[in-house]
């Protein structure tokens, strides 16, 4: 950790700009697209790989979260990344660790309702990464829209001079948002996993044809998704239409609002969103 920190200080002292791409590994094209954005933004890129225990709640998949550091390093080699940071868990969270970062309001809704301490863990690890690397830019994916907004607020409130960059969601050829958790599906389950995106697409079509009712758009997401994934195989957590910055619920849809969905699809918890 001290090595990473002093390497980044040297970069900064040399007058070069630095971009950080925080990840939990098991890299897919979605992550790599964030790396490409980082390379365009800054002279030097750091990709961190760390499965952060504090953002997983009890009963979540921390123990089984997919990992393949060797494949990750091979994928990153193609990009000629300057630094890959794979800190040790004890270095990040030494014994008797007890200091956390909490973004109070933005975390009360959507993911925060179901996963109460999730964003506290995310904000804490990202603060630690910011302190170690002192980047000019930090790049996150739109798929985790709330996460990106929480981190933007955290960065602003704590006074980090860091530009938070949000890269678009990358999708498989059928539209399923890329995610490390997609690896949990069997092939037949995987075919149905696209149901959430199909729901979002149907709602967007309705919005474009003039329907501004949030409740109807949300109903369309559910109904369309259920046509693909039936019965207990699809268990919605929420479908929400919110303001893109405050994340407060909207009754009337407007351009730029965020339509988000979270559900268990064949037991795998997926999230997705689109900006109307
Ligand atoms: O989006 C993720 O993969 C994680 O939440 C992050 C930002 C790397 C923090 O652990």
mmCIF file of C-alpha atoms and ligand atoms in Angstrom:
data_model
loop_
_atom_site.group_PDB
_atom_site.id
_atom_site.type_symbol
_atom_site.label_atom_id
_atom_site.label_comp_id
_atom_site.label_asym_id
_atom_site.label_seq_id
_atom_site.Cartn_x
_atom_site.Cartn_y
_atom_site.Cartn_z
ATOM 1 C CA UNK A 1 0.000 0.000 0.000
ATOM 2 C CA UNK A 2 2.833 2.422 0.855
ATOM 3 C CA UNK A 3 4.454 1.430 -2.457
ATOM 4 C CA UNK A 4 1.312 2.344 -4.410
ATOM 5 C CA UNK A 5 0.972 5.554 -2.517
ATOM 6 C CA UNK A 6 4.545 6.685 -3.195
ATOM 7 C CA UNK A 7 4.337 5.613 -6.875
ATOM 8 C CA UNK A 8 1.254 7.827 -7.267
ATOM 9 C CA UNK A 9 2.946 10.724 -5.446
ATOM 10 C CA UNK A 10 5.825 10.468 -7.936
ATOM 11 C CA UNK A 11 3.406 10.591 -10.867
ATOM 12 C CA UNK A 12 1.739 13.684 -9.415
ATOM 13 C CA UNK A 13 5.108 15.345 -8.688
ATOM 14 C CA UNK A 14 6.135 14.786 -12.308
ATOM 15 C CA UNK A 15 3.163 16.903 -13.384
ATOM 16 C CA UNK A 16 1.287 14.018 -15.012
ATOM 17 C CA UNK A 17 -2.440 13.466 -14.486
ATOM 18 C CA UNK A 18 -3.725 10.265 -12.919
ATOM 19 C CA UNK A 19 -6.993 8.359 -13.342
ATOM 20 C CA UNK A 20 -8.233 5.633 -11.007
ATOM 21 C CA UNK A 21 -10.570 2.807 -12.037
ATOM 22 C CA UNK A 22 -11.717 1.019 -8.856
ATOM 23 C CA UNK A 23 -12.951 -2.550 -9.457
ATOM 24 C CA UNK A 24 -13.614 -5.750 -7.582
ATOM 25 C CA UNK A 25 -11.985 -7.772 -10.353
ATOM 26 C CA UNK A 26 -13.408 -10.545 -12.529
ATOM 27 C CA UNK A 27 -13.072 -7.983 -15.260
ATOM 28 C CA UNK A 28 -15.358 -7.933 -18.266
ATOM 29 C CA UNK A 29 -15.740 -5.607 -21.239
ATOM 30 C CA UNK A 30 -17.713 -3.178 -19.064
ATOM 31 C CA UNK A 31 -14.696 -2.667 -16.790
ATOM 32 C CA UNK A 32 -12.362 -2.488 -19.751
ATOM 33 C CA UNK A 33 -14.467 0.261 -21.315
ATOM 34 C CA UNK A 34 -13.910 2.260 -18.100
ATOM 35 C CA UNK A 35 -10.184 1.656 -18.454
ATOM 36 C CA UNK A 36 -10.329 3.051 -22.008
ATOM 37 C CA UNK A 37 -12.110 6.153 -20.734
ATOM 38 C CA UNK A 38 -9.465 6.548 -18.002
ATOM 39 C CA UNK A 39 -6.675 6.284 -20.576
ATOM 40 C CA UNK A 40 -8.263 9.031 -22.647
ATOM 41 C CA UNK A 41 -8.636 11.284 -19.618
ATOM 42 C CA UNK A 42 -5.255 10.984 -17.925
ATOM 43 C CA UNK A 43 -1.558 10.339 -18.558
ATOM 44 C CA UNK A 44 -1.339 7.527 -16.017
ATOM 45 C CA UNK A 45 -3.982 4.938 -15.074
ATOM 46 C CA UNK A 46 -4.337 2.900 -11.888
ATOM 47 C CA UNK A 47 -6.793 -0.012 -11.859
ATOM 48 C CA UNK A 48 -7.527 -1.336 -8.382
ATOM 49 C CA UNK A 49 -8.785 -4.860 -7.804
ATOM 50 C CA UNK A 50 -10.165 -5.512 -4.351
ATOM 51 C CA UNK A 51 -13.232 -7.478 -3.300
ATOM 52 C CA UNK A 52 -14.311 -5.131 -0.553
ATOM 53 C CA UNK A 53 -15.805 -7.056 2.382
ATOM 54 C CA UNK A 54 -17.466 -4.057 4.035
ATOM 55 C CA UNK A 55 -19.882 -3.461 1.156
ATOM 56 C CA UNK A 56 -21.410 -6.951 1.397
ATOM 57 C CA UNK A 57 -24.206 -7.504 3.874
ATOM 58 C CA UNK A 58 -24.896 -10.668 5.887
ATOM 59 C CA UNK A 59 -26.075 -13.452 3.567
ATOM 60 C CA UNK A 60 -24.717 -11.712 0.452
ATOM 61 C CA UNK A 61 -22.177 -13.241 -1.908
ATOM 62 C CA UNK A 62 -18.878 -11.981 -0.461
ATOM 63 C CA UNK A 63 -17.489 -15.494 0.050
ATOM 64 C CA UNK A 64 -18.516 -16.675 -3.418
ATOM 65 C CA UNK A 65 -17.887 -13.447 -5.359
ATOM 66 C CA UNK A 66 -16.138 -14.538 -8.572
ATOM 67 C CA UNK A 67 -12.407 -13.877 -8.755
ATOM 68 C CA UNK A 68 -9.707 -14.581 -11.313
ATOM 69 C CA UNK A 69 -6.776 -12.264 -10.761
ATOM 70 C CA UNK A 70 -4.611 -14.032 -13.303
ATOM 71 C CA UNK A 71 -7.189 -13.461 -16.083
ATOM 72 C CA UNK A 72 -7.687 -9.872 -14.887
ATOM 73 C CA UNK A 73 -3.965 -9.146 -15.114
ATOM 74 C CA UNK A 74 -3.824 -10.742 -18.567
ATOM 75 C CA UNK A 75 -6.734 -8.596 -19.769
ATOM 76 C CA UNK A 76 -5.118 -5.449 -18.379
ATOM 77 C CA UNK A 77 -1.756 -6.289 -19.951
ATOM 78 C CA UNK A 78 -3.352 -5.662 -23.356
ATOM 79 C CA UNK A 79 -4.065 -2.102 -22.234
ATOM 80 C CA UNK A 80 -0.568 -1.372 -21.080
ATOM 81 C CA UNK A 81 -1.933 -0.132 -17.758
ATOM 82 C CA UNK A 82 0.571 1.774 -15.657
ATOM 83 C CA UNK A 83 -0.429 0.323 -12.290
ATOM 84 C CA UNK A 84 -2.673 -2.498 -11.115
ATOM 85 C CA UNK A 85 -3.275 -2.186 -7.384
ATOM 86 C CA UNK A 86 -4.313 -5.389 -5.614
ATOM 87 C CA UNK A 87 -4.103 -4.525 -1.925
ATOM 88 C CA UNK A 88 -4.187 -7.053 0.833
ATOM 89 C CA UNK A 89 -7.346 -7.110 2.936
ATOM 90 C CA UNK A 90 -5.399 -6.582 6.175
ATOM 91 C CA UNK A 91 -3.607 -3.578 4.695
ATOM 92 C CA UNK A 92 -6.919 -1.908 3.874
ATOM 93 C CA UNK A 93 -8.732 -3.010 7.018
ATOM 94 C CA UNK A 94 -6.166 -3.542 9.759
ATOM 95 C CA UNK A 95 -7.239 -5.146 12.994
ATOM 96 C CA UNK A 96 -9.527 -2.912 15.048
ATOM 97 C CA UNK A 97 -10.517 -0.856 11.979
ATOM 98 C CA UNK A 98 -13.493 1.286 13.018
ATOM 99 C CA UNK A 99 -13.726 4.371 10.822
ATOM 100 C CA UNK A 100 -16.321 4.506 8.036
ATOM 101 C CA UNK A 101 -17.551 7.092 5.561
ATOM 102 C CA UNK A 102 -21.297 7.599 5.387
ATOM 103 C CA UNK A 103 -23.151 9.635 2.778
ATOM 104 C CA UNK A 104 -26.327 10.329 4.698
ATOM 105 C CA UNK A 105 -29.220 11.035 2.346
ATOM 106 C CA UNK A 106 -28.448 9.620 -1.105
ATOM 107 C CA UNK A 107 -27.944 6.203 0.430
ATOM 108 C CA UNK A 108 -31.389 5.979 2.060
ATOM 109 C CA UNK A 109 -33.171 5.052 -1.129
ATOM 110 C CA UNK A 110 -33.018 2.342 -3.869
ATOM 111 C CA UNK A 111 -30.066 0.006 -3.155
ATOM 112 C CA UNK A 112 -29.571 1.542 0.275
ATOM 113 C CA UNK A 113 -32.997 0.368 1.452
ATOM 114 C CA UNK A 114 -32.299 -3.280 0.733
ATOM 115 C CA UNK A 115 -28.576 -3.183 1.422
ATOM 116 C CA UNK A 116 -28.319 -0.913 4.487
ATOM 117 C CA UNK A 117 -24.532 -0.797 4.952
ATOM 118 C CA UNK A 118 -23.581 -1.308 1.316
ATOM 119 C CA UNK A 119 -22.771 2.306 0.454
ATOM 120 C CA UNK A 120 -20.979 2.866 3.731
ATOM 121 C CA UNK A 121 -18.598 0.094 2.646
ATOM 122 C CA UNK A 122 -18.298 1.495 -0.886
ATOM 123 C CA UNK A 123 -17.685 5.065 0.307
ATOM 124 C CA UNK A 124 -15.113 3.852 2.822
ATOM 125 C CA UNK A 125 -13.060 1.796 0.379
ATOM 126 C CA UNK A 126 -13.205 4.480 -2.309
ATOM 127 C CA UNK A 127 -12.097 7.120 0.227
ATOM 128 C CA UNK A 128 -9.168 4.905 1.119
ATOM 129 C CA UNK A 129 -8.315 4.451 -2.569
ATOM 130 C CA UNK A 130 -8.585 8.209 -3.137
ATOM 131 C CA UNK A 131 -6.221 8.842 -0.216
ATOM 132 C CA UNK A 132 -3.707 6.304 -1.485
ATOM 133 C CA UNK A 133 -3.758 7.311 -5.170
ATOM 134 C CA UNK A 134 -4.830 10.983 -5.113
ATOM 135 C CA UNK A 135 -6.214 10.719 -8.648
ATOM 136 C CA UNK A 136 -7.388 13.596 -10.829
ATOM 137 C CA UNK A 137 -10.154 11.397 -12.248
ATOM 138 C CA UNK A 138 -12.047 8.373 -10.932
ATOM 139 C CA UNK A 139 -14.119 6.350 -13.380
ATOM 140 C CA UNK A 140 -17.276 4.396 -12.471
ATOM 141 C CA UNK A 141 -19.960 2.660 -14.529
ATOM 142 C CA UNK A 142 -23.508 3.888 -15.076
ATOM 143 C CA UNK A 143 -24.896 0.445 -14.254
ATOM 144 C CA UNK A 144 -24.219 1.298 -10.602
ATOM 145 C CA UNK A 145 -25.848 4.683 -11.038
ATOM 146 C CA UNK A 146 -26.603 5.324 -7.387
ATOM 147 C CA UNK A 147 -23.076 4.319 -6.429
ATOM 148 C CA UNK A 148 -21.627 6.879 -8.838
ATOM 149 C CA UNK A 149 -23.872 9.641 -7.460
ATOM 150 C CA UNK A 150 -23.064 8.678 -3.861
ATOM 151 C CA UNK A 151 -19.352 8.812 -4.645
ATOM 152 C CA UNK A 152 -19.708 12.125 -6.461
ATOM 153 C CA UNK A 153 -21.364 13.572 -3.343
ATOM 154 C CA UNK A 154 -18.797 12.017 -1.038
ATOM 155 C CA UNK A 155 -15.969 13.443 -3.112
ATOM 156 C CA UNK A 156 -17.581 16.886 -3.169
ATOM 157 C CA UNK A 157 -18.392 16.898 0.555
ATOM 158 C CA UNK A 158 -14.921 15.749 1.595
ATOM 159 C CA UNK A 159 -13.309 18.289 -0.732
ATOM 160 C CA UNK A 160 -11.418 15.918 -3.013
ATOM 161 C CA UNK A 161 -10.293 17.685 -6.189
ATOM 162 C CA UNK A 162 -11.284 14.602 -8.166
ATOM 163 C CA UNK A 163 -13.496 14.547 -11.248
ATOM 164 C CA UNK A 164 -15.952 11.658 -11.078
ATOM 165 C CA UNK A 165 -16.466 10.277 -14.568
ATOM 166 C CA UNK A 166 -19.383 7.950 -15.366
ATOM 167 C CA UNK A 167 -18.935 5.532 -18.262
ATOM 168 C CA UNK A 168 -21.988 4.131 -20.091
ATOM 169 C CA UNK A 169 -23.350 0.679 -19.242
ATOM 170 C CA UNK A 170 -21.928 -1.948 -21.564
ATOM 171 C CA UNK A 171 -24.362 -4.643 -22.647
ATOM 172 C CA UNK A 172 -24.168 -8.154 -24.014
ATOM 173 C CA UNK A 173 -25.516 -8.607 -27.564
ATOM 174 C CA UNK A 174 -29.050 -9.281 -26.237
ATOM 175 C CA UNK A 175 -28.952 -6.178 -24.005
ATOM 176 C CA UNK A 176 -28.142 -7.712 -20.605
ATOM 177 C CA UNK A 177 -25.965 -5.270 -18.658
ATOM 178 C CA UNK A 178 -22.481 -6.707 -18.212
ATOM 179 C CA UNK A 179 -21.805 -7.777 -14.643
ATOM 180 C CA UNK A 180 -19.450 -10.164 -12.904
ATOM 181 C CA UNK A 181 -22.538 -11.702 -11.300
ATOM 182 C CA UNK A 182 -23.866 -12.829 -14.720
ATOM 183 C CA UNK A 183 -21.442 -15.725 -14.354
ATOM 184 C CA UNK A 184 -23.801 -17.217 -11.734
ATOM 185 C CA UNK A 185 -26.448 -18.087 -14.375
ATOM 186 C CA UNK A 186 -26.931 -21.401 -16.131
ATOM 187 C CA UNK A 187 -27.380 -20.922 -19.928
ATOM 188 C CA UNK A 188 -31.185 -21.116 -19.765
ATOM 189 C CA UNK A 189 -31.360 -18.715 -16.817
ATOM 190 C CA UNK A 190 -28.968 -16.411 -18.607
ATOM 191 C CA UNK A 191 -31.365 -16.152 -21.569
ATOM 192 C CA UNK A 192 -34.078 -14.863 -19.233
ATOM 193 C CA UNK A 193 -31.759 -12.476 -17.382
ATOM 194 C CA UNK A 194 -32.324 -9.903 -20.121
ATOM 195 C CA UNK A 195 -35.897 -9.436 -18.823
ATOM 196 C CA UNK A 196 -35.026 -6.349 -16.745
ATOM 197 C CA UNK A 197 -33.531 -4.536 -19.701
ATOM 198 C CA UNK A 198 -36.480 -5.502 -21.891
ATOM 199 C CA UNK A 199 -38.726 -3.945 -19.252
ATOM 200 C CA UNK A 200 -36.688 -0.749 -19.211
ATOM 201 C CA UNK A 201 -36.682 -0.580 -23.012
ATOM 202 C CA UNK A 202 -40.473 -0.984 -23.144
ATOM 203 C CA UNK A 203 -40.897 1.842 -20.626
ATOM 204 C CA UNK A 204 -38.532 4.080 -22.572
ATOM 205 C CA UNK A 205 -40.570 3.456 -25.748
ATOM 206 C CA UNK A 206 -43.718 4.447 -23.876
ATOM 207 C CA UNK A 207 -41.989 7.585 -22.519
ATOM 208 C CA UNK A 208 -40.894 8.521 -26.031
ATOM 209 C CA UNK A 209 -44.431 8.179 -27.259
ATOM 210 C CA UNK A 210 -45.482 10.792 -24.691
ATOM 211 C CA UNK A 211 -46.514 8.911 -21.539
ATOM 212 C CA UNK A 212 -45.208 10.831 -18.493
ATOM 213 C CA UNK A 213 -46.876 8.830 -15.725
ATOM 214 C CA UNK A 214 -44.204 7.341 -13.440
ATOM 215 C CA UNK A 215 -46.569 4.692 -12.113
ATOM 216 C CA UNK A 216 -47.458 3.525 -15.636
ATOM 217 C CA UNK A 217 -43.846 3.453 -16.782
ATOM 218 C CA UNK A 218 -42.899 1.416 -13.703
ATOM 219 C CA UNK A 219 -45.800 -0.949 -14.285
ATOM 220 C CA UNK A 220 -44.627 -1.469 -17.874
ATOM 221 C CA UNK A 221 -41.147 -2.434 -16.653
ATOM 222 C CA UNK A 222 -42.625 -5.135 -14.417
ATOM 223 C CA UNK A 223 -45.157 -6.442 -16.922
ATOM 224 C CA UNK A 224 -42.710 -6.653 -19.810
ATOM 225 C CA UNK A 225 -40.043 -8.328 -17.654
ATOM 226 C CA UNK A 226 -42.581 -10.887 -16.421
ATOM 227 C CA UNK A 227 -43.330 -11.902 -20.002
ATOM 228 C CA UNK A 228 -39.760 -13.201 -20.242
ATOM 229 C CA UNK A 229 -39.108 -14.430 -16.730
ATOM 230 C CA UNK A 230 -42.163 -15.909 -15.065
ATOM 231 C CA UNK A 231 -43.352 -16.805 -11.597
ATOM 232 C CA UNK A 232 -40.945 -17.019 -8.720
ATOM 233 C CA UNK A 233 -37.928 -16.876 -11.029
ATOM 234 C CA UNK A 234 -38.363 -13.096 -11.027
ATOM 235 C CA UNK A 235 -38.591 -11.344 -7.687
ATOM 236 C CA UNK A 236 -38.601 -7.544 -7.927
ATOM 237 C CA UNK A 237 -36.936 -5.513 -5.234
ATOM 238 C CA UNK A 238 -37.853 -2.131 -6.723
ATOM 239 C CA UNK A 239 -38.647 -0.282 -9.905
ATOM 240 C CA UNK A 240 -38.099 3.452 -9.393
ATOM 241 C CA UNK A 241 -38.181 6.649 -11.350
ATOM 242 C CA UNK A 242 -35.996 9.271 -9.723
ATOM 243 C CA UNK A 243 -34.325 12.606 -10.230
ATOM 244 C CA UNK A 244 -30.857 11.937 -11.611
ATOM 245 C CA UNK A 245 -28.973 13.902 -8.930
ATOM 246 C CA UNK A 246 -31.082 13.843 -5.757
ATOM 247 C CA UNK A 247 -32.454 10.335 -6.481
ATOM 248 C CA UNK A 248 -35.819 11.419 -5.063
ATOM 249 C CA UNK A 249 -38.846 9.651 -6.570
ATOM 250 C CA UNK A 250 -40.704 11.420 -9.373
ATOM 251 C CA UNK A 251 -44.425 11.199 -10.102
ATOM 252 C CA UNK A 252 -44.020 12.631 -13.582
ATOM 253 C CA UNK A 253 -41.322 11.394 -15.884
ATOM 254 C CA UNK A 254 -39.052 13.946 -17.475
ATOM 255 C CA UNK A 255 -36.071 13.866 -19.782
ATOM 256 C CA UNK A 256 -32.933 13.032 -17.821
ATOM 257 C CA UNK A 257 -34.793 11.140 -15.070
ATOM 258 C CA UNK A 258 -33.391 7.742 -14.091
ATOM 259 C CA UNK A 259 -35.503 4.614 -14.347
ATOM 260 C CA UNK A 260 -33.916 1.938 -12.152
ATOM 261 C CA UNK A 261 -34.723 -1.650 -11.418
ATOM 262 C CA UNK A 262 -33.414 -4.263 -8.999
ATOM 263 C CA UNK A 263 -34.616 -7.851 -8.871
ATOM 264 C CA UNK A 264 -33.587 -11.372 -8.157
ATOM 265 C CA UNK A 265 -33.591 -13.256 -11.433
ATOM 266 C CA UNK A 266 -33.309 -16.989 -10.788
ATOM 267 C CA UNK A 267 -31.902 -16.071 -7.380
ATOM 268 C CA UNK A 268 -29.217 -13.709 -8.725
ATOM 269 C CA UNK A 269 -29.649 -10.093 -7.684
ATOM 270 C CA UNK A 270 -29.329 -7.813 -10.709
ATOM 271 C CA UNK A 271 -29.621 -4.066 -11.093
ATOM 272 C CA UNK A 272 -30.016 -1.992 -14.224
ATOM 273 C CA UNK A 273 -31.116 1.498 -15.210
ATOM 274 C CA UNK A 274 -31.647 3.852 -18.102
ATOM 275 C CA UNK A 275 -31.678 7.618 -18.276
ATOM 276 C CA UNK A 276 -34.841 8.786 -20.026
HETATM 277 O O1 LIG B 1 -18.443 -1.055 -8.404
HETATM 278 C C1 LIG B 1 -17.642 -1.793 -7.796
HETATM 279 O O2 LIG B 1 -17.075 -2.732 -8.355
HETATM 280 C C2 LIG B 1 -17.349 -1.526 -6.336
HETATM 281 O O3 LIG B 1 -18.482 -1.123 -5.657
HETATM 282 C C3 LIG B 1 -16.189 -0.525 -6.111
HETATM 283 C C4 LIG B 1 -16.531 0.866 -6.622
HETATM 284 C C5 LIG B 1 -14.942 -1.032 -6.802
HETATM 285 C C6 LIG B 1 -15.889 -0.394 -4.623
HETATM 286 O O4 LIG B 1 -15.526 -1.623 -4.066
#
